Amino acid sequence: MKTSLTLVKIGGNIIDDQVALSLFLQEFATLQGNKILIHGGGKVATQTSQKLGIETQMVDGRRITGNEEIKVVTMVYAGLINKTITAQLNAYGLQTLGLSGVDVHLIPAVKRAVKEIDYGFVGDILTNKINTNFLKLVLDQNITPVIAPIASDSAGNLLNVNADTIACALAVALNKYFDIKLALCFEKKGVLSDPADVNSAIAELTLPLYETYKQQGIISKGMLPKTENAFFAATNGVKVVIGHALDINKTHFGTTFTI
């Protein structure tokens, strides 16, 4: 029988709010059993880029990462944010290990091919090459990995990878070892049926309903990659929920995904 593993991805405005982030990390630290935390970068990378005079470009919720911006996101994601979260979880009693996808070839990737849009130094994960053996070794030692969304290719180029994509890819890859629960957490209560109503979270999102909401523009921008990744994981046998970070310990929260 597989042991349980909870993967949590934290992002959105929670990353930018030190009080909310601290409260979330306290909740995360009390989760029972094996766990992994994957984090995004919030607005810190954008703010840092602006201070350095580097323009930030987004397309459908995805960042265009140029020659200068890859330096910024690496410093912010794999440096400041990763080590801040790792230090706080250590303070809450966990044994944590701050990592990025670069370390021990954890998450090999390739630079996204240019089609209609050139995303720059943005990576697509080689899912069959994820270093699951290392993660299992770490988890077996009761150590909690904290993973930043920076990867690299075979030539050693740093690549910015969507954190939701990493969380879902890791969940699918580790499914052979563990009984996986994946929670994609941010500042909203789930996928909203009315983006203007914070209390309109959908309890269950099916593929047909998702397609309808997408066509109507209800699910758009940053929610598109998040929901697409969630369905990828659900299709591969992972239990997936999107919800509010501070509800992580509740038995039922957010929007569950059904194939």
PDB file of C-alpha atoms in Angstrom:
ATOM      1  CA  MET A   1       0.000   0.000   0.000  1.00  0.00           C
ATOM      2  CA  LYS A   2       1.351   3.418  -0.974  1.00  0.00           C
ATOM      3  CA  THR A   3       2.043   5.990   1.709  1.00  0.00           C
ATOM      4  CA  SER A   4       0.406   9.380   1.335  1.00  0.00           C
ATOM      5  CA  LEU A   5       2.152  12.460  -0.031  1.00  0.00           C
ATOM      6  CA  THR A   6       0.704  15.955  -0.131  1.00  0.00           C
ATOM      7  CA  LEU A   7       2.069  18.355  -2.734  1.00  0.00           C
ATOM      8  CA  VAL A   8       1.158  21.985  -2.209  1.00  0.00           C
ATOM      9  CA  LYS A   9       1.851  24.818  -4.620  1.00  0.00           C
ATOM     10  CA  ILE A  10       1.645  28.297  -3.154  1.00  0.00           C
ATOM     11  CA  GLY A  11       1.450  31.432  -5.240  1.00  0.00           C
ATOM     12  CA  GLY A  12      -0.599  34.492  -6.020  1.00  0.00           C
ATOM     13  CA  ASN A  13      -0.961  37.351  -3.571  1.00  0.00           C
ATOM     14  CA  ILE A  14      -0.173  35.037  -0.633  1.00  0.00           C
ATOM     15  CA  ILE A  15       3.509  35.211  -1.590  1.00  0.00           C
ATOM     16  CA  ASP A  16       3.397  39.020  -1.484  1.00  0.00           C
ATOM     17  CA  ASP A  17       1.610  39.268   1.881  1.00  0.00           C
ATOM     18  CA  GLN A  18       4.064  38.420   4.669  1.00  0.00           C
ATOM     19  CA  VAL A  19       1.309  37.942   7.257  1.00  0.00           C
ATOM     20  CA  ALA A  20      -0.752  35.645   5.015  1.00  0.00           C
ATOM     21  CA  LEU A  21       2.368  33.739   3.947  1.00  0.00           C
ATOM     22  CA  SER A  22       3.407  33.191   7.561  1.00  0.00           C
ATOM     23  CA  LEU A  23      -0.077  31.943   8.466  1.00  0.00           C
ATOM     24  CA  PHE A  24      -0.068  29.580   5.490  1.00  0.00           C
ATOM     25  CA  LEU A  25       3.367  28.196   6.373  1.00  0.00           C
ATOM     26  CA  GLN A  26       2.185  27.518   9.920  1.00  0.00           C
ATOM     27  CA  GLU A  27      -0.768  25.567   8.477  1.00  0.00           C
ATOM     28  CA  PHE A  28       1.493  23.733   6.020  1.00  0.00           C
ATOM     29  CA  ALA A  29       3.909  22.752   8.803  1.00  0.00           C
ATOM     30  CA  THR A  30       1.110  20.937  10.642  1.00  0.00           C
ATOM     31  CA  LEU A  31       0.077  18.797   7.649  1.00  0.00           C
ATOM     32  CA  GLN A  32       0.539  15.155   8.570  1.00  0.00           C
ATOM     33  CA  GLY A  33       2.816  12.820   6.631  1.00  0.00           C
ATOM     34  CA  ASN A  34       5.157  13.414   3.714  1.00  0.00           C
ATOM     35  CA  LYS A  35       4.821  16.751   1.958  1.00  0.00           C
ATOM     36  CA  ILE A  36       6.435  18.926  -0.688  1.00  0.00           C
ATOM     37  CA  LEU A  37       5.985  22.669  -1.141  1.00  0.00           C
ATOM     38  CA  ILE A  38       6.360  24.261  -4.571  1.00  0.00           C
ATOM     39  CA  HIS A  39       6.238  28.039  -4.714  1.00  0.00           C
ATOM     40  CA  GLY A  40       5.821  30.737  -7.299  1.00  0.00           C
ATOM     41  CA  GLY A  41       7.200  34.237  -7.173  1.00  0.00           C
ATOM     42  CA  GLY A  42       4.221  36.498  -6.672  1.00  0.00           C
ATOM     43  CA  LYS A  43       4.850  40.080  -7.692  1.00  0.00           C
ATOM     44  CA  VAL A  44       8.359  40.310  -6.261  1.00  0.00           C
ATOM     45  CA  ALA A  45      10.079  39.441  -9.546  1.00  0.00           C
ATOM     46  CA  THR A  46       7.959  41.981 -11.413  1.00  0.00           C
ATOM     47  CA  GLN A  47       8.676  44.679  -8.842  1.00  0.00           C
ATOM     48  CA  THR A  48      12.397  43.893  -8.899  1.00  0.00           C
ATOM     49  CA  SER A  49      12.444  44.002 -12.707  1.00  0.00           C
ATOM     50  CA  GLN A  50      10.751  47.407 -12.660  1.00  0.00           C
ATOM     51  CA  LYS A  51      13.349  48.751 -10.221  1.00  0.00           C
ATOM     52  CA  LEU A  52      16.059  47.573 -12.617  1.00  0.00           C
ATOM     53  CA  GLY A  53      14.312  49.115 -15.613  1.00  0.00           C
ATOM     54  CA  ILE A  54      13.336  45.760 -17.132  1.00  0.00           C
ATOM     55  CA  GLU A  55       9.850  45.627 -18.664  1.00  0.00           C
ATOM     56  CA  THR A  56       7.678  42.657 -17.704  1.00  0.00           C
ATOM     57  CA  GLN A  57       5.533  41.069 -20.426  1.00  0.00           C
ATOM     58  CA  MET A  58       2.752  38.547 -19.776  1.00  0.00           C
ATOM     59  CA  VAL A  59       0.711  36.516 -22.284  1.00  0.00           C
ATOM     60  CA  ASP A  60      -2.292  34.535 -20.987  1.00  0.00           C
ATOM     61  CA  GLY A  61      -0.827  34.512 -17.495  1.00  0.00           C
ATOM     62  CA  ARG A  62       2.607  33.364 -18.647  1.00  0.00           C
ATOM     63  CA  ARG A  63       5.727  35.493 -18.265  1.00  0.00           C
ATOM     64  CA  ILE A  64       7.965  36.345 -21.216  1.00  0.00           C
ATOM     65  CA  THR A  65      11.463  35.775 -19.793  1.00  0.00           C
ATOM     66  CA  GLY A  66      14.202  37.597 -21.676  1.00  0.00           C
ATOM     67  CA  ASN A  67      17.976  37.638 -21.217  1.00  0.00           C
ATOM     68  CA  GLU A  68      17.872  40.036 -18.282  1.00  0.00           C
ATOM     69  CA  GLU A  69      14.664  38.821 -16.671  1.00  0.00           C
ATOM     70  CA  ILE A  70      15.909  35.236 -16.296  1.00  0.00           C
ATOM     71  CA  LYS A  71      18.593  36.664 -14.018  1.00  0.00           C
ATOM     72  CA  VAL A  72      15.956  38.458 -11.943  1.00  0.00           C
ATOM     73  CA  VAL A  73      13.571  35.515 -11.591  1.00  0.00           C
ATOM     74  CA  THR A  74      16.432  33.199 -10.656  1.00  0.00           C
ATOM     75  CA  MET A  75      17.606  35.579  -7.926  1.00  0.00           C
ATOM     76  CA  VAL A  76      14.103  36.146  -6.619  1.00  0.00           C
ATOM     77  CA  TYR A  77      12.559  32.669  -6.947  1.00  0.00           C
ATOM     78  CA  ALA A  78      15.518  30.381  -6.195  1.00  0.00           C
ATOM     79  CA  GLY A  79      17.157  32.866  -3.820  1.00  0.00           C
ATOM     80  CA  LEU A  80      15.094  35.274  -1.752  1.00  0.00           C
ATOM     81  CA  ILE A  81      11.699  33.577  -1.777  1.00  0.00           C
ATOM     82  CA  ASN A  82      12.956  29.997  -1.579  1.00  0.00           C
ATOM     83  CA  LYS A  83      15.264  30.656   1.358  1.00  0.00           C
ATOM     84  CA  THR A  84      12.741  32.864   3.165  1.00  0.00           C
ATOM     85  CA  ILE A  85      10.145  30.076   3.025  1.00  0.00           C
ATOM     86  CA  THR A  86      12.693  27.406   3.953  1.00  0.00           C
ATOM     87  CA  ALA A  87      13.875  29.416   6.957  1.00  0.00           C
ATOM     88  CA  GLN A  88      10.324  30.002   8.197  1.00  0.00           C
ATOM     89  CA  LEU A  89       9.380  26.325   7.902  1.00  0.00           C
ATOM     90  CA  ASN A  90      12.540  25.400   9.804  1.00  0.00           C
ATOM     91  CA  ALA A  91      11.399  27.814  12.512  1.00  0.00           C
ATOM     92  CA  TYR A  92       8.037  26.026  12.626  1.00  0.00           C
ATOM     93  CA  GLY A  93       9.742  22.716  13.358  1.00  0.00           C
ATOM     94  CA  LEU A  94      10.139  21.085   9.970  1.00  0.00           C
ATOM     95  CA  GLN A  95      13.343  19.772   8.449  1.00  0.00           C
ATOM     96  CA  THR A  96      13.268  21.508   5.085  1.00  0.00           C
ATOM     97  CA  LEU A  97      15.516  21.502   2.046  1.00  0.00           C
ATOM     98  CA  GLY A  98      15.339  24.475  -0.312  1.00  0.00           C
ATOM     99  CA  LEU A  99      15.793  23.425  -3.933  1.00  0.00           C
ATOM    100  CA  SER A 100      15.185  24.502  -7.488  1.00  0.00           C
ATOM    101  CA  GLY A 101      14.646  22.315 -10.509  1.00  0.00           C
ATOM    102  CA  VAL A 102      18.329  22.816 -11.343  1.00  0.00           C
ATOM    103  CA  ASP A 103      19.694  20.963  -8.303  1.00  0.00           C
ATOM    104  CA  VAL A 104      20.627  17.275  -8.818  1.00  0.00           C
ATOM    105  CA  HIS A 105      18.957  17.468 -12.250  1.00  0.00           C
ATOM    106  CA  LEU A 106      15.694  17.520 -10.315  1.00  0.00           C
ATOM    107  CA  ILE A 107      13.496  18.891 -13.092  1.00  0.00           C
ATOM    108  CA  PRO A 108      15.204  18.736 -16.514  1.00  0.00           C
ATOM    109  CA  ALA A 109      13.621  20.994 -19.095  1.00  0.00           C
ATOM    110  CA  VAL A 110      13.985  22.313 -22.638  1.00  0.00           C
ATOM    111  CA  LYS A 111      13.639  25.886 -23.831  1.00  0.00           C
ATOM    112  CA  ARG A 112      10.144  26.367 -25.205  1.00  0.00           C
ATOM    113  CA  ALA A 113      10.066  26.287 -28.992  1.00  0.00           C
ATOM    114  CA  VAL A 114       9.102  29.528 -30.707  1.00  0.00           C
ATOM    115  CA  LYS A 115       5.711  29.282 -32.392  1.00  0.00           C
ATOM    116  CA  GLU A 116       3.298  32.217 -32.370  1.00  0.00           C
ATOM    117  CA  ILE A 117       5.055  33.645 -29.291  1.00  0.00           C
ATOM    118  CA  ASP A 118       8.699  33.682 -28.219  1.00  0.00           C
ATOM    119  CA  TYR A 119       8.592  33.128 -24.455  1.00  0.00           C
ATOM    120  CA  GLY A 120      12.355  33.557 -24.128  1.00  0.00           C
ATOM    121  CA  PHE A 121      14.037  31.548 -21.375  1.00  0.00           C
ATOM    122  CA  VAL A 122      10.906  29.640 -20.419  1.00  0.00           C
ATOM    123  CA  GLY A 123      11.170  25.905 -19.957  1.00  0.00           C
ATOM    124  CA  ASP A 124       8.986  22.914 -20.743  1.00  0.00           C
ATOM    125  CA  ILE A 125       9.570  19.999 -18.382  1.00  0.00           C
ATOM    126  CA  LEU A 126      10.945  16.664 -19.578  1.00  0.00           C
ATOM    127  CA  THR A 127       8.494  14.768 -17.393  1.00  0.00           C
ATOM    128  CA  ASN A 128      10.088  11.361 -17.980  1.00  0.00           C
ATOM    129  CA  LYS A 129      13.428  12.632 -16.603  1.00  0.00           C
ATOM    130  CA  ILE A 130      12.267  14.117 -13.284  1.00  0.00           C
ATOM    131  CA  ASN A 131      14.591  12.909 -10.527  1.00  0.00           C
ATOM    132  CA  THR A 132      11.931  11.116  -8.493  1.00  0.00           C
ATOM    133  CA  ASN A 133      14.521   8.817  -6.881  1.00  0.00           C
ATOM    134  CA  PHE A 134      16.167  11.791  -5.179  1.00  0.00           C
ATOM    135  CA  LEU A 135      12.863  13.179  -3.964  1.00  0.00           C
ATOM    136  CA  LYS A 136      11.849   9.805  -2.556  1.00  0.00           C
ATOM    137  CA  LEU A 137      15.224   9.532  -0.786  1.00  0.00           C
ATOM    138  CA  VAL A 138      14.730  12.975   0.783  1.00  0.00           C
ATOM    139  CA  LEU A 139      11.137  12.259   1.796  1.00  0.00           C
ATOM    140  CA  ASP A 140      12.146   8.927   3.345  1.00  0.00           C
ATOM    141  CA  GLN A 141      14.459  10.928   5.637  1.00  0.00           C
ATOM    142  CA  ASN A 142      11.482  12.987   6.857  1.00  0.00           C
ATOM    143  CA  ILE A 143      12.798  16.054   5.039  1.00  0.00           C
ATOM    144  CA  THR A 144      10.368  18.424   3.320  1.00  0.00           C
ATOM    145  CA  PRO A 145      11.543  19.760  -0.072  1.00  0.00           C
ATOM    146  CA  VAL A 146      10.738  23.400  -0.884  1.00  0.00           C
ATOM    147  CA  ILE A 147      11.041  23.811  -4.640  1.00  0.00           C
ATOM    148  CA  ALA A 148      11.522  27.020  -6.646  1.00  0.00           C
ATOM    149  CA  PRO A 149      10.336  27.145 -10.289  1.00  0.00           C
ATOM    150  CA  ILE A 150      13.730  27.462 -11.965  1.00  0.00           C
ATOM    151  CA  ALA A 151      15.055  24.594 -14.112  1.00  0.00           C
ATOM    152  CA  SER A 152      17.830  24.117 -16.651  1.00  0.00           C
ATOM    153  CA  ASP A 153      18.410  22.423 -19.978  1.00  0.00           C
ATOM    154  CA  SER A 154      21.139  20.006 -21.094  1.00  0.00           C
ATOM    155  CA  ALA A 155      23.377  22.935 -22.097  1.00  0.00           C
ATOM    156  CA  GLY A 156      23.169  24.491 -18.633  1.00  0.00           C
ATOM    157  CA  ASN A 157      20.823  27.354 -19.526  1.00  0.00           C
ATOM    158  CA  LEU A 158      18.576  28.548 -16.715  1.00  0.00           C
ATOM    159  CA  LEU A 159      14.863  28.383 -17.518  1.00  0.00           C
ATOM    160  CA  ASN A 160      11.785  29.874 -15.885  1.00  0.00           C
ATOM    161  CA  VAL A 161       9.064  27.228 -15.460  1.00  0.00           C
ATOM    162  CA  ASN A 162       5.475  27.805 -14.408  1.00  0.00           C
ATOM    163  CA  ALA A 163       5.160  26.685 -10.764  1.00  0.00           C
ATOM    164  CA  ASP A 164       1.746  25.082 -11.318  1.00  0.00           C
ATOM    165  CA  THR A 165       3.274  23.070 -14.166  1.00  0.00           C
ATOM    166  CA  ILE A 166       6.068  21.886 -11.864  1.00  0.00           C
ATOM    167  CA  ALA A 167       3.617  20.927  -9.115  1.00  0.00           C
ATOM    168  CA  CYS A 168       1.437  18.919 -11.483  1.00  0.00           C
ATOM    169  CA  ALA A 169       4.393  17.242 -13.222  1.00  0.00           C
ATOM    170  CA  LEU A 170       5.897  16.240  -9.868  1.00  0.00           C
ATOM    171  CA  ALA A 171       2.554  14.887  -8.682  1.00  0.00           C
ATOM    172  CA  VAL A 172       2.193  12.689 -11.765  1.00  0.00           C
ATOM    173  CA  ALA A 173       5.821  11.518 -11.638  1.00  0.00           C
ATOM    174  CA  LEU A 174       5.666  10.632  -7.921  1.00  0.00           C
ATOM    175  CA  ASN A 175       2.337   8.852  -8.264  1.00  0.00           C
ATOM    176  CA  LYS A 176       4.205   5.561  -8.752  1.00  0.00           C
ATOM    177  CA  TYR A 177       5.608   5.807  -5.213  1.00  0.00           C
ATOM    178  CA  PHE A 178       2.899   7.588  -3.254  1.00  0.00           C
ATOM    179  CA  ASP A 179      -0.825   8.149  -2.906  1.00  0.00           C
ATOM    180  CA  ILE A 180      -0.808  11.764  -4.074  1.00  0.00           C
ATOM    181  CA  LYS A 181      -2.974  14.709  -3.111  1.00  0.00           C
ATOM    182  CA  LEU A 182      -2.183  17.945  -4.954  1.00  0.00           C
ATOM    183  CA  ALA A 183      -3.370  21.344  -3.740  1.00  0.00           C
ATOM    184  CA  LEU A 184      -2.807  24.435  -5.892  1.00  0.00           C
ATOM    185  CA  CYS A 185      -3.228  27.275  -3.409  1.00  0.00           C
ATOM    186  CA  PHE A 186      -3.554  31.020  -3.708  1.00  0.00           C
ATOM    187  CA  GLU A 187      -5.715  33.835  -2.311  1.00  0.00           C
ATOM    188  CA  LYS A 188      -9.051  32.711  -3.775  1.00  0.00           C
ATOM    189  CA  LYS A 189     -11.424  30.021  -2.507  1.00  0.00           C
ATOM    190  CA  GLY A 190     -11.250  28.066  -5.757  1.00  0.00           C
ATOM    191  CA  VAL A 191     -12.147  28.429  -9.414  1.00  0.00           C
ATOM    192  CA  LEU A 192     -14.827  31.123  -9.466  1.00  0.00           C
ATOM    193  CA  SER A 193     -17.988  30.919 -11.558  1.00  0.00           C
ATOM    194  CA  ASP A 194     -18.161  34.712 -11.276  1.00  0.00           C
ATOM    195  CA  PRO A 195     -14.721  36.356 -11.154  1.00  0.00           C
ATOM    196  CA  ALA A 196     -16.302  39.394  -9.459  1.00  0.00           C
ATOM    197  CA  ASP A 197     -17.753  37.294  -6.615  1.00  0.00           C
ATOM    198  CA  VAL A 198     -15.137  35.879  -4.217  1.00  0.00           C
ATOM    199  CA  ASN A 199     -17.737  33.488  -2.790  1.00  0.00           C
ATOM    200  CA  SER A 200     -18.620  31.844  -6.124  1.00  0.00           C
ATOM    201  CA  ALA A 201     -16.095  29.010  -5.941  1.00  0.00           C
ATOM    202  CA  ILE A 202     -17.122  25.955  -7.961  1.00  0.00           C
ATOM    203  CA  ALA A 203     -17.162  22.808  -5.807  1.00  0.00           C
ATOM    204  CA  GLU A 204     -16.364  20.483  -8.721  1.00  0.00           C
ATOM    205  CA  LEU A 205     -14.996  21.318 -12.161  1.00  0.00           C
ATOM    206  CA  THR A 206     -15.518  18.847 -14.985  1.00  0.00           C
ATOM    207  CA  LEU A 207     -13.899  19.068 -18.408  1.00  0.00           C
ATOM    208  CA  PRO A 208     -17.166  20.042 -20.195  1.00  0.00           C
ATOM    209  CA  LEU A 209     -17.870  22.773 -17.638  1.00  0.00           C
ATOM    210  CA  TYR A 210     -14.284  23.975 -17.933  1.00  0.00           C
ATOM    211  CA  GLU A 211     -14.583  24.287 -21.712  1.00  0.00           C
ATOM    212  CA  THR A 212     -17.802  26.275 -21.315  1.00  0.00           C
ATOM    213  CA  TYR A 213     -16.283  28.682 -18.784  1.00  0.00           C
ATOM    214  CA  LYS A 214     -13.202  29.114 -20.948  1.00  0.00           C
ATOM    215  CA  GLN A 215     -15.274  29.970 -24.027  1.00  0.00           C
ATOM    216  CA  GLN A 216     -17.293  32.467 -21.973  1.00  0.00           C
ATOM    217  CA  GLY A 217     -14.124  34.113 -20.670  1.00  0.00           C
ATOM    218  CA  ILE A 218     -14.959  33.236 -17.056  1.00  0.00           C
ATOM    219  CA  ILE A 219     -11.734  31.235 -16.803  1.00  0.00           C
ATOM    220  CA  SER A 220      -9.040  33.372 -18.409  1.00  0.00           C
ATOM    221  CA  LYS A 221      -5.594  34.926 -18.029  1.00  0.00           C
ATOM    222  CA  GLY A 222      -3.659  33.456 -15.077  1.00  0.00           C
ATOM    223  CA  MET A 223      -6.343  30.880 -14.339  1.00  0.00           C
ATOM    224  CA  LEU A 224      -5.873  29.249 -17.741  1.00  0.00           C
ATOM    225  CA  PRO A 225      -2.461  27.651 -17.090  1.00  0.00           C
ATOM    226  CA  LYS A 226      -3.523  26.785 -13.547  1.00  0.00           C
ATOM    227  CA  THR A 227      -6.644  24.893 -14.609  1.00  0.00           C
ATOM    228  CA  GLU A 228      -4.938  23.304 -17.627  1.00  0.00           C
ATOM    229  CA  ASN A 229      -2.224  21.921 -15.367  1.00  0.00           C
ATOM    230  CA  ALA A 230      -4.771  20.713 -12.845  1.00  0.00           C
ATOM    231  CA  PHE A 231      -6.611  18.716 -15.506  1.00  0.00           C
ATOM    232  CA  PHE A 232      -3.307  17.241 -16.712  1.00  0.00           C
ATOM    233  CA  ALA A 233      -2.676  15.887 -13.207  1.00  0.00           C
ATOM    234  CA  ALA A 234      -6.259  14.710 -12.723  1.00  0.00           C
ATOM    235  CA  THR A 235      -6.165  12.880 -16.055  1.00  0.00           C
ATOM    236  CA  ASN A 236      -3.097  11.024 -14.776  1.00  0.00           C
ATOM    237  CA  GLY A 237      -4.757   9.776 -11.606  1.00  0.00           C
ATOM    238  CA  VAL A 238      -3.882  12.553  -9.146  1.00  0.00           C
ATOM    239  CA  LYS A 239      -6.432  14.005  -6.720  1.00  0.00           C
ATOM    240  CA  VAL A 240      -6.353  17.747  -7.405  1.00  0.00           C
ATOM    241  CA  VAL A 241      -7.903  20.744  -5.671  1.00  0.00           C
ATOM    242  CA  ILE A 242      -7.521  24.486  -6.216  1.00  0.00           C
ATOM    243  CA  GLY A 243      -8.331  26.640  -3.198  1.00  0.00           C
ATOM    244  CA  HIS A 244      -7.407  29.218  -0.596  1.00  0.00           C
ATOM    245  CA  ALA A 245      -4.006  28.732   1.022  1.00  0.00           C
ATOM    246  CA  LEU A 246      -5.318  29.226   4.556  1.00  0.00           C
ATOM    247  CA  ASP A 247      -7.884  26.418   4.083  1.00  0.00           C
ATOM    248  CA  ILE A 248      -5.182  23.809   3.428  1.00  0.00           C
ATOM    249  CA  ASN A 249      -5.962  21.830   6.592  1.00  0.00           C
ATOM    250  CA  LYS A 250      -9.707  21.637   5.959  1.00  0.00           C
ATOM    251  CA  THR A 251     -11.064  18.249   4.890  1.00  0.00           C
ATOM    252  CA  HIS A 252     -13.059  19.810   2.071  1.00  0.00           C
ATOM    253  CA  PHE A 253     -11.992  23.050   0.429  1.00  0.00           C
ATOM    254  CA  GLY A 254     -11.748  24.689  -2.934  1.00  0.00           C
ATOM    255  CA  THR A 255     -12.526  23.260  -6.351  1.00  0.00           C
ATOM    256  CA  THR A 256     -11.910  19.589  -7.079  1.00  0.00           C
ATOM    257  CA  PHE A 257     -11.205  18.402 -10.628  1.00  0.00           C
ATOM    258  CA  THR A 258     -13.127  15.546 -12.209  1.00  0.00           C
ATOM    259  CA  ILE A 259     -12.378  13.861 -15.526  1.00  0.00           C
TER     260      ILE A 259
END
